[in-house]
């Protein structure tokens, strides 16, 4: 039972956080400067990460941060791109349920290729069929928007 929890709590966390994220990103896109609002986002994120770090037994945050690999900075740039893109996507007028589905399906397709090319992951017939079905559904959703 514990391994089942360990497997699924992160998924539940991502789903809950992403729903909250999408609602907040939609609200940020109107009324305030999106980049200033994202600055507040990063300050809150830094405070939450520091609190979790110490709450989970961390002792020396600065020392541990000094050992972070370049990939951590890459994630920082990627997260900034995700957030700026989402906020401006909503600012441009995309509906939440259409914009999110569109970019998520495109990410799935891109990661299928990245996984195969960079990591040698197998691409099964079922995965390709799923990609075709997903692309067809994505086209129908965007076309109907």
PDB file of C-alpha atoms in Angstrom, residues 2 4-5 7 11 15 18 27 32 40 55 59 68 87 98 105 108 114 117 119 129 131 141:
ATOM      1  CA  UNK A   2       2.830   2.385   0.858  1.00  0.00           C
ATOM      2  CA  UNK A   4       1.172   2.659  -4.231  1.00  0.00           C
ATOM      3  CA  UNK A   5       0.955   5.905  -2.255  1.00  0.00           C
ATOM      4  CA  UNK A   7       3.762   6.218  -6.768  1.00  0.00           C
ATOM      5  CA  UNK A  11       0.703  12.629  -9.643  1.00  0.00           C
ATOM      6  CA  UNK A  15      -2.739  17.586 -11.015  1.00  0.00           C
ATOM      7  CA  UNK A  18      -1.621  22.465 -12.279  1.00  0.00           C
ATOM      8  CA  UNK A  27      -6.293  35.619 -13.712  1.00  0.00           C
ATOM      9  CA  UNK A  32      -1.681  43.375 -14.041  1.00  0.00           C
ATOM     10  CA  UNK A  40       5.898  37.620  -7.088  1.00  0.00           C
ATOM     11  CA  UNK A  55      10.745  21.281   7.247  1.00  0.00           C
ATOM     12  CA  UNK A  59      20.361  21.859   7.462  1.00  0.00           C
ATOM     13  CA  UNK A  68      23.006  22.077  -7.619  1.00  0.00           C
ATOM     14  CA  UNK A  87       0.151  33.818 -19.104  1.00  0.00           C
ATOM     15  CA  UNK A  98      -8.450  24.658 -25.258  1.00  0.00           C
ATOM     16  CA  UNK A 105      -0.735  17.380 -26.519  1.00  0.00           C
ATOM     17  CA  UNK A 108       3.426  14.746 -25.397  1.00  0.00           C
ATOM     18  CA  UNK A 114      12.929  13.430 -27.351  1.00  0.00           C
ATOM     19  CA  UNK A 117      16.196  10.292 -29.903  1.00  0.00           C
ATOM     20  CA  UNK A 119      17.317   8.346 -24.433  1.00  0.00           C
ATOM     21  CA  UNK A 129      -1.546   5.300 -32.686  1.00  0.00           C
ATOM     22  CA  UNK A 131      -0.277  10.204 -30.868  1.00  0.00           C
ATOM     23  CA  UNK A 141     -10.890  20.836 -30.218  1.00  0.00           C
TER      24      UNK A 141
END
